[in-house]
GROMACS .gro file of C-alpha atoms in nm:
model
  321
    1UNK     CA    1  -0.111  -0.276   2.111
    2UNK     CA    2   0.137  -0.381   2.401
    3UNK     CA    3   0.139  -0.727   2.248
    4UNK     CA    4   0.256  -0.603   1.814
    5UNK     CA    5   0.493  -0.354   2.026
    6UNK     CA    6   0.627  -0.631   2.199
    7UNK     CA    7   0.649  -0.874   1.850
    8UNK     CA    8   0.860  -0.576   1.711
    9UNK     CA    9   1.108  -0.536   2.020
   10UNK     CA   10   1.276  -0.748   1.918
   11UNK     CA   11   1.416  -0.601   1.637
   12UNK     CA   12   1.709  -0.332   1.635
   13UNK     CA   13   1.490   0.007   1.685
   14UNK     CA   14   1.723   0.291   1.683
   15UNK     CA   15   1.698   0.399   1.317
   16UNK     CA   16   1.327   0.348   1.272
   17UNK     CA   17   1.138   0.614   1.179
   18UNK     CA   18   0.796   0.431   1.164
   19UNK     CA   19   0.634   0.107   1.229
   20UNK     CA   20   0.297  -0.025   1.108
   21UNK     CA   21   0.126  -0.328   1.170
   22UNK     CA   22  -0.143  -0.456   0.906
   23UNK     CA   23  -0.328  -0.739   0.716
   24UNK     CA   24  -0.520  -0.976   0.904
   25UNK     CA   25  -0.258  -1.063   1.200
   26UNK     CA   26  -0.333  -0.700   1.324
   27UNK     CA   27  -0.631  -0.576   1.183
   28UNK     CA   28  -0.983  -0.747   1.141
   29UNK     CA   29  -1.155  -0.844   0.880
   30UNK     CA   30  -1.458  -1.018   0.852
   31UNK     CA   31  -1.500  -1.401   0.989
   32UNK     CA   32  -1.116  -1.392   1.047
   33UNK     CA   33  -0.985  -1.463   1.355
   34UNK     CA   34  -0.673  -1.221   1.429
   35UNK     CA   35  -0.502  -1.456   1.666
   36UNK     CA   36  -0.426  -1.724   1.418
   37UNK     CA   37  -0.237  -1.540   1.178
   38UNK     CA   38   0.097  -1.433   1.064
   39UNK     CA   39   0.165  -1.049   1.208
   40UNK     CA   40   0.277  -0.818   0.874
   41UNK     CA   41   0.470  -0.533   0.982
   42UNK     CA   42   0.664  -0.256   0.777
   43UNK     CA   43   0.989  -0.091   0.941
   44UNK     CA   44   1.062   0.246   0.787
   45UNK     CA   45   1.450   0.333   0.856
   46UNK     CA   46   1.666   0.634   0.818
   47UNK     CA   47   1.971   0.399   0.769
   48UNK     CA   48   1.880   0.097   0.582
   49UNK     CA   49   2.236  -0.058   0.574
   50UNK     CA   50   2.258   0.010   0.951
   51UNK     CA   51   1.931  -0.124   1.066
   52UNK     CA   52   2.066  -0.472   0.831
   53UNK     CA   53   2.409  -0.449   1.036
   54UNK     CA   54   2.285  -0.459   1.379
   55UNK     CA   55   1.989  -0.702   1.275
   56UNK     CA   56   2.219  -0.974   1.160
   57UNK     CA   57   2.393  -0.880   1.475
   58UNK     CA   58   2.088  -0.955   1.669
   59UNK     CA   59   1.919  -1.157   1.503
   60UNK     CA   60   2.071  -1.363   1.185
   61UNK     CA   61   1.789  -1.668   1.189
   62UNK     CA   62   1.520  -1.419   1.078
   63UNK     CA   63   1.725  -1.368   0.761
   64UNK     CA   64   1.766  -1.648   0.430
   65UNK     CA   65   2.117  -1.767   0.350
   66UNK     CA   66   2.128  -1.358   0.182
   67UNK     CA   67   2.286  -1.296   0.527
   68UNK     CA   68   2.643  -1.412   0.435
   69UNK     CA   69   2.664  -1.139   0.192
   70UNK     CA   70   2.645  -0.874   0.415
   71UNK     CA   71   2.436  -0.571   0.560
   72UNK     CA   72   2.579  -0.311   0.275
   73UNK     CA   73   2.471  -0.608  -0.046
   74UNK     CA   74   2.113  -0.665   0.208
   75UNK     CA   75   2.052  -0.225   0.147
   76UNK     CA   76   2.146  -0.275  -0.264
   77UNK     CA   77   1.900  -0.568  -0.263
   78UNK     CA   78   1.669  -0.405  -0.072
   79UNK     CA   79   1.689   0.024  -0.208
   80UNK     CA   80   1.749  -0.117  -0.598
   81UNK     CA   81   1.493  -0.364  -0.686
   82UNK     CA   82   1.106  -0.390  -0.738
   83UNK     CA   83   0.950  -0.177  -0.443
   84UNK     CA   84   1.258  -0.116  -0.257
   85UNK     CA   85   1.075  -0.322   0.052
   86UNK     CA   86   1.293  -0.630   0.172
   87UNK     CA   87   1.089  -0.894   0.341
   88UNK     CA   88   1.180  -1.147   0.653
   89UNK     CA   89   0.904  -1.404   0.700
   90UNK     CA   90   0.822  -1.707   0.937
   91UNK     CA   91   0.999  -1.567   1.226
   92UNK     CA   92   0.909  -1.698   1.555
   93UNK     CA   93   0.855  -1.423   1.827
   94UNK     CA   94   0.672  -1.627   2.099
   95UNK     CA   95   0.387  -1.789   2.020
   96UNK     CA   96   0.353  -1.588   1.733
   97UNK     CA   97   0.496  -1.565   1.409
   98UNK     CA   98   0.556  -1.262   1.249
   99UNK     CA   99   0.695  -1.133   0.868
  100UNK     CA  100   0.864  -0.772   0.854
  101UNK     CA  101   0.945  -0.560   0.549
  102UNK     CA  102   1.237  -0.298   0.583
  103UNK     CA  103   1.192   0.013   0.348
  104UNK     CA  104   1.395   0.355   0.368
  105UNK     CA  105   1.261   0.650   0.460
  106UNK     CA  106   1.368   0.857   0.120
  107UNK     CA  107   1.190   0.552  -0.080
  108UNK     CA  108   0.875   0.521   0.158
  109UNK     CA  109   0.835   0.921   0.084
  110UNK     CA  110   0.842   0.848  -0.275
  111UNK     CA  111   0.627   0.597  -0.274
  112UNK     CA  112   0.358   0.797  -0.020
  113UNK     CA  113   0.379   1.097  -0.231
  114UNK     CA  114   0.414   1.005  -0.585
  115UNK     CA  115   0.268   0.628  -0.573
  116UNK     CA  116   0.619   0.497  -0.760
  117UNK     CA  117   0.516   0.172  -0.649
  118UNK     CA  118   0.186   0.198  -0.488
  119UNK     CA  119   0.320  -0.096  -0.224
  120UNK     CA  120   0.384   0.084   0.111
  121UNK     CA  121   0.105   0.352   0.019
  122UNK     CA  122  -0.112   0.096  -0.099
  123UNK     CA  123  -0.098  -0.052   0.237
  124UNK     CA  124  -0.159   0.281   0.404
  125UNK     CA  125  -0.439   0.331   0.217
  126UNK     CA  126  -0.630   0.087   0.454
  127UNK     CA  127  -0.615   0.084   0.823
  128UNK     CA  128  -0.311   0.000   1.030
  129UNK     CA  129  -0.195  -0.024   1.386
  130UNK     CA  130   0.052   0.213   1.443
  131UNK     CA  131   0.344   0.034   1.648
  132UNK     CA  132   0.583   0.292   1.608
  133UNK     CA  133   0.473   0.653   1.618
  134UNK     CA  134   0.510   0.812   1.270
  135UNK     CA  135   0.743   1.123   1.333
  136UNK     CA  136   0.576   1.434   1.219
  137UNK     CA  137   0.716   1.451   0.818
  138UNK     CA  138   0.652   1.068   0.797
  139UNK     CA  139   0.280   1.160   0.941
  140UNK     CA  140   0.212   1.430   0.736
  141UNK     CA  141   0.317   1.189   0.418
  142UNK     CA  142   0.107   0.904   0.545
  143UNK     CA  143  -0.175   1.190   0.543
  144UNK     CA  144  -0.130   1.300   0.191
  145UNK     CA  145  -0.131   0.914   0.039
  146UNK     CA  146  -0.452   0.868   0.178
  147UNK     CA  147  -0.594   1.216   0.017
  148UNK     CA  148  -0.484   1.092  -0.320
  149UNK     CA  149  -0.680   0.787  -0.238
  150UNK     CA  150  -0.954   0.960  -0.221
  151UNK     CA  151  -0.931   1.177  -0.512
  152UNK     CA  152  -0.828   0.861  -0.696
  153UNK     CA  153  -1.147   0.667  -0.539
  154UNK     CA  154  -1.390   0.952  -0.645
  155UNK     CA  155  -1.231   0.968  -1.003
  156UNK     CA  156  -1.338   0.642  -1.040
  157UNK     CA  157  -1.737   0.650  -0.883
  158UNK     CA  158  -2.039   0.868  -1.023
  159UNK     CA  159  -2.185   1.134  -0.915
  160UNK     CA  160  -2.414   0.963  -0.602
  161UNK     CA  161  -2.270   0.690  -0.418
  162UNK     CA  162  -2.267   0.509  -0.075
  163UNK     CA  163  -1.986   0.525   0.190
  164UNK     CA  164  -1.969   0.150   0.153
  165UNK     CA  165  -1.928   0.157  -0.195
  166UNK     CA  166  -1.670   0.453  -0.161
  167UNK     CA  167  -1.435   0.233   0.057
  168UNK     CA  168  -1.456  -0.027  -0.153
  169UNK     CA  169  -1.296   0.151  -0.389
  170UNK     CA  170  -1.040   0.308  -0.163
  171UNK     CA  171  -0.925  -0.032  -0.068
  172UNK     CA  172  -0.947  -0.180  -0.344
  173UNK     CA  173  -0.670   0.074  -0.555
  174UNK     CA  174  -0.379  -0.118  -0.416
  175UNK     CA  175  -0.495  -0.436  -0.575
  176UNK     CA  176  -0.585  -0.303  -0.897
  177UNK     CA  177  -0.348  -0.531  -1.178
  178UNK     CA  178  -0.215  -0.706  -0.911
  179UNK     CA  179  -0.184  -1.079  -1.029
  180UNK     CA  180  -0.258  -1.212  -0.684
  181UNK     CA  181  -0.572  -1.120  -0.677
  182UNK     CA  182  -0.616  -1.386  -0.987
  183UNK     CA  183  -0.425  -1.670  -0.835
  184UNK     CA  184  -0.294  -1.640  -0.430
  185UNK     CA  185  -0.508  -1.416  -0.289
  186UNK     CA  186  -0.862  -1.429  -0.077
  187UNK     CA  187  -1.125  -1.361  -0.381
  188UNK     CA  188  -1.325  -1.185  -0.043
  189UNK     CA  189  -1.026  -0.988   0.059
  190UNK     CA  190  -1.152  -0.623  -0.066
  191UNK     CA  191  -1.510  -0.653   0.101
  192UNK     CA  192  -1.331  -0.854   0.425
  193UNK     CA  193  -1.116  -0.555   0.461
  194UNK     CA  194  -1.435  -0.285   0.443
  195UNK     CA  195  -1.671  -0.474   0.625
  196UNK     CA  196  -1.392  -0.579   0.934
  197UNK     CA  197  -1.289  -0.188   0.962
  198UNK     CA  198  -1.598   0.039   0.871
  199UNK     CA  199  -1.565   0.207   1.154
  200UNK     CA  200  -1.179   0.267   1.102
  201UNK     CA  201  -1.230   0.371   0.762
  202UNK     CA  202  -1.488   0.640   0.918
  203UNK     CA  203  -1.207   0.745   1.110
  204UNK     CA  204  -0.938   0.757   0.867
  205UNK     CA  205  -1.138   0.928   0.590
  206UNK     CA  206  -1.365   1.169   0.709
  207UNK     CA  207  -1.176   1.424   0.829
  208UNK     CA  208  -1.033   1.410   0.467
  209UNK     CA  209  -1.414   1.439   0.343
  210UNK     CA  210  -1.477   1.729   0.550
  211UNK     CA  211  -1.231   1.936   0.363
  212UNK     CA  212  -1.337   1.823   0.023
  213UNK     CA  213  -1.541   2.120  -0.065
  214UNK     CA  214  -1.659   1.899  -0.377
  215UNK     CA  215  -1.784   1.634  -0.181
  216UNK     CA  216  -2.124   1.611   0.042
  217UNK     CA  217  -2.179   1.317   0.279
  218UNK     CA  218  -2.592   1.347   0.303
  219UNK     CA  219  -2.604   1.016   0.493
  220UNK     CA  220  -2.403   0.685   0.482
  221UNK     CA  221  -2.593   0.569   0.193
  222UNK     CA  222  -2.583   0.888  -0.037
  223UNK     CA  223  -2.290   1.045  -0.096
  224UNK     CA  224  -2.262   1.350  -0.377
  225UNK     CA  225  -1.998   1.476  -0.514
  226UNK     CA  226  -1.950   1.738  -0.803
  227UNK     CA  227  -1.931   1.579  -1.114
  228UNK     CA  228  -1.855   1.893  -1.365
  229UNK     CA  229  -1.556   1.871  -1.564
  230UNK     CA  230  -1.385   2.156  -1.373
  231UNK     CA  231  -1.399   1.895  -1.042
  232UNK     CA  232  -1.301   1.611  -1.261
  233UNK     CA  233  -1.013   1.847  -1.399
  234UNK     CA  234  -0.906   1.949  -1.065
  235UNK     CA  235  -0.925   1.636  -0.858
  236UNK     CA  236  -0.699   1.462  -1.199
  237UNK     CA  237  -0.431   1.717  -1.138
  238UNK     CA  238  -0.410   1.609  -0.756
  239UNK     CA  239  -0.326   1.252  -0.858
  240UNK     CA  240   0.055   1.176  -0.771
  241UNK     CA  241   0.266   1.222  -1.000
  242UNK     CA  242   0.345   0.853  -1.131
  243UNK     CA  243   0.014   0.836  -1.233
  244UNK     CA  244  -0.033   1.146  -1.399
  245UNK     CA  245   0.323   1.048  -1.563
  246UNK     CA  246   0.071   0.741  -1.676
  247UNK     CA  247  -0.190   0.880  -1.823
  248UNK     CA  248  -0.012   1.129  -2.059
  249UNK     CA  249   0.220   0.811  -2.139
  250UNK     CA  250  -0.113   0.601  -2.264
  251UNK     CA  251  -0.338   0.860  -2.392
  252UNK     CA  252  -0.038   0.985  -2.621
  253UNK     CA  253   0.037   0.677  -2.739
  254UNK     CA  254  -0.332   0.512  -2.785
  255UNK     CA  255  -0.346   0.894  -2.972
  256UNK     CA  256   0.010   0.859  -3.166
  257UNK     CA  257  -0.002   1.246  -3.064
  258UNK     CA  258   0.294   1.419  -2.821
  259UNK     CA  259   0.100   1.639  -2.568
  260UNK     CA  260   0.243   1.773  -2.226
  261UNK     CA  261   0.053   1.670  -1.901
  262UNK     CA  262  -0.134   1.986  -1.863
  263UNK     CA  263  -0.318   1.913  -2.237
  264UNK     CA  264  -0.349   1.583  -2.160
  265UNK     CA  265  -0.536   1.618  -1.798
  266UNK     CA  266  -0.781   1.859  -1.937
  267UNK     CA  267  -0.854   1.667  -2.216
  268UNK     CA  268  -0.938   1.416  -2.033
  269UNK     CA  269  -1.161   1.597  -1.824
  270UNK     CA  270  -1.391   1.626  -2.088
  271UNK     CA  271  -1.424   1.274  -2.172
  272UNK     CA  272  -1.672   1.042  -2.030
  273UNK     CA  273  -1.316   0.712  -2.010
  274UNK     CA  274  -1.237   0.934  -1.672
  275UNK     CA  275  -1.256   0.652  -1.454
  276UNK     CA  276  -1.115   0.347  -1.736
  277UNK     CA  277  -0.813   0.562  -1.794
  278UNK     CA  278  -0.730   0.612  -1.400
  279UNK     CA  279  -0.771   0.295  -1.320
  280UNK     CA  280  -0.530   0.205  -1.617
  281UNK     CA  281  -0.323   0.386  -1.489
  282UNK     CA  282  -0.304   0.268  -1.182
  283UNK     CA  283  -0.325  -0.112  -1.281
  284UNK     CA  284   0.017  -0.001  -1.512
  285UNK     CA  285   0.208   0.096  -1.227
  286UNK     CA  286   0.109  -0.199  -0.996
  287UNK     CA  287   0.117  -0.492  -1.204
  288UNK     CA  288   0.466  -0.502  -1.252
  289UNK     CA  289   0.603  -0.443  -0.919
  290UNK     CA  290   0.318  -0.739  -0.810
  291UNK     CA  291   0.521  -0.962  -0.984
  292UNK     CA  292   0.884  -0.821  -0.901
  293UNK     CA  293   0.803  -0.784  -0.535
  294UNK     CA  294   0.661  -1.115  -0.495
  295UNK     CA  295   0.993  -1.286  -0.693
  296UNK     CA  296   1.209  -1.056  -0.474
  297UNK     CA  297   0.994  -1.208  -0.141
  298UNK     CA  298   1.062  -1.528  -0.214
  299UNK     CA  299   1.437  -1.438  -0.269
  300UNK     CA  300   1.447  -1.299   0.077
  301UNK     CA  301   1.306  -1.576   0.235
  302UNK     CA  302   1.460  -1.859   0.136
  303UNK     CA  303   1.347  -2.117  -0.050
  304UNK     CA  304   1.135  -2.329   0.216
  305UNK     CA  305   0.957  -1.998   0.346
  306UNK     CA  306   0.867  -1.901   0.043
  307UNK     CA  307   0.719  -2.251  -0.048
  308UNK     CA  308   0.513  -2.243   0.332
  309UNK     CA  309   0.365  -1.914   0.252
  310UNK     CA  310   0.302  -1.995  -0.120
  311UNK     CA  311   0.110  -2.309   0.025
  312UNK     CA  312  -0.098  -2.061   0.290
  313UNK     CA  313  -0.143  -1.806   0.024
  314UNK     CA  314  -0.307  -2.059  -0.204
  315UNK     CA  315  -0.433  -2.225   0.091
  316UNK     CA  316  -0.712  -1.930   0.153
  317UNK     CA  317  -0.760  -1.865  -0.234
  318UNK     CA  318  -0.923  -2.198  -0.268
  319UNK     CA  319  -1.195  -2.110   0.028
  320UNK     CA  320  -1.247  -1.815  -0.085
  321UNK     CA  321  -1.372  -1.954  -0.448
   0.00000   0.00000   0.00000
């Protein structure tokens, strides 16, 4: 921990609300070795304009040629466009090299609680290391992203299922549509992810099991959970609300009918597409801002970062095949 906390020091840390290390640099995965990687970390800020201000201040090298426009065009590029995350890479902290995204607190809560992006709460779905103590509203948020995780997770498995298979599925949400996992990213990345952190998943989810009065955890490898349609109708109404927003969008079109959300959901219950239609769903929202975010990275970072970590990116999609 001292060493990430250290990586992060040296960026301005008065208006940071949060800080979270993840991805391979900081958390293991399987037959990855954590020392030889980039560090990922996401800053959340209660002033993003500020936190630009006194970084170019600080420390102008970590930012593209974007810097001559200023700290107040840096918060429009970053709080207007595709996740509202804005991304330094390749910066040299020691021996290490680390890559930060900057996100504001009023976007990371949208994105925690309703999944408007699924980005930053698709990251929190998994494990992280927590470098900067989550204050207790930002904790409490962080909580309630990875509930609807798991009522999104179980949406999409039957009735009897294994742990493993269950965390698949919670990790795997954040990469559902996302066109890097066709071209750029590890084809192993999903399993790498469950199999390096098993035992942090365990931690992570189970209090959340525990209070799932629908859901019975017999042993690691059988897992039950009520399948009626008044569980299926009550965990699809716990679903944030950018999905929900989804599903009534596609069902009333593929229908050519205009219902409200309420109709929709418990029609839906009834079906047997539960699971197809989520994961729609979900794949609508995140496809899109795959693409945006990843243009908008490679904006940030210039145009020789972006071509290194395109090259590393397509680097470990090849050994993974």
């Amino acid at each position: 921990m001292d060493e990430y906390q250290e990586l992060i020091s040296v960026l301005p840390l008065q208006t940071i609300e949060y800080a979270f290390a993840y991805g391979s640099g900081a958390i293991q995965q399987k037959d990855e070795n954590k020392a030889e990687k980039m560090v990922d970390f996401v800053v959340v800020t209660k002033d993003a304009q500020e936190f630009h201000r006194e970084n170019l201040a600080k420390n102008p090298q970590h930012y593209s040629l974007l810097r001559l426009l200023g700290p107040k065009c840096l918060e429009k590029i970053q709080c207007n466009f595709a996740a509202r995350v804005y991304y330094n890479t390749h910066v040299n902290v020691g021996k290490r090299k680390i890559k930060y995204g900057i996100i504001s607190y009023e976007n990371a809560k949208q994105d925690l609680l309703d999944w408007r992006w699924i980005y930053i709460s698709g990251r929190l779905h998994k494990p992280v290391l927590d470098v900067i103590t989550p204050k207790y509203d930002m904790c409490d948020l962080v909580t309630e992203n990875r509930r609807s995780a798991l009522h999104s997770a179980l949406l999409l498995l039957p009735e009897s299922f294994t742990l493993k298979q269950l965390f698949h599925k919670i990790v795997g949400l954040s990469y559902t549509g996302d066109f890097r996992m066709i071209v750029g990213e590890d084809k192993n990345k999903i399993e790498k992810i469950v199999e390096g952190n098993y035992e942090e998943l365990m931690r992570v989810y189970e209090p959340l099991m525990n209070d799932d009065a629908r859901l019975s955890v017999m042993t690691p490898a059988k897992v039950i959970q009520d399948g009626s349609t008044t569980a299926i109708y009550h965990r699809l109404n716990l679903l944030p609300s950018e999905v929900l927003n989804r599903i009534q969008r596609n069902m009333n079109k593929a229908q050519k009918r205009q219902r409200d959300a309420e109709e929709v959901i418990f029609s839906l219950a009834h079906r047997h597409d539960v699971a197809a239609t989520v994961e729609t769903a979900i794949g609508g929202i995140i496809r899109p801002i795959s693409v945006s975010q990843t243009a908008k990275n490679a904006f940030s970072a210039g145009i020789t970062r972006s071509v290194i970590y395109s090259i590393a990116k397509m680097s470990k999609f090849l050994k993974s095949k």
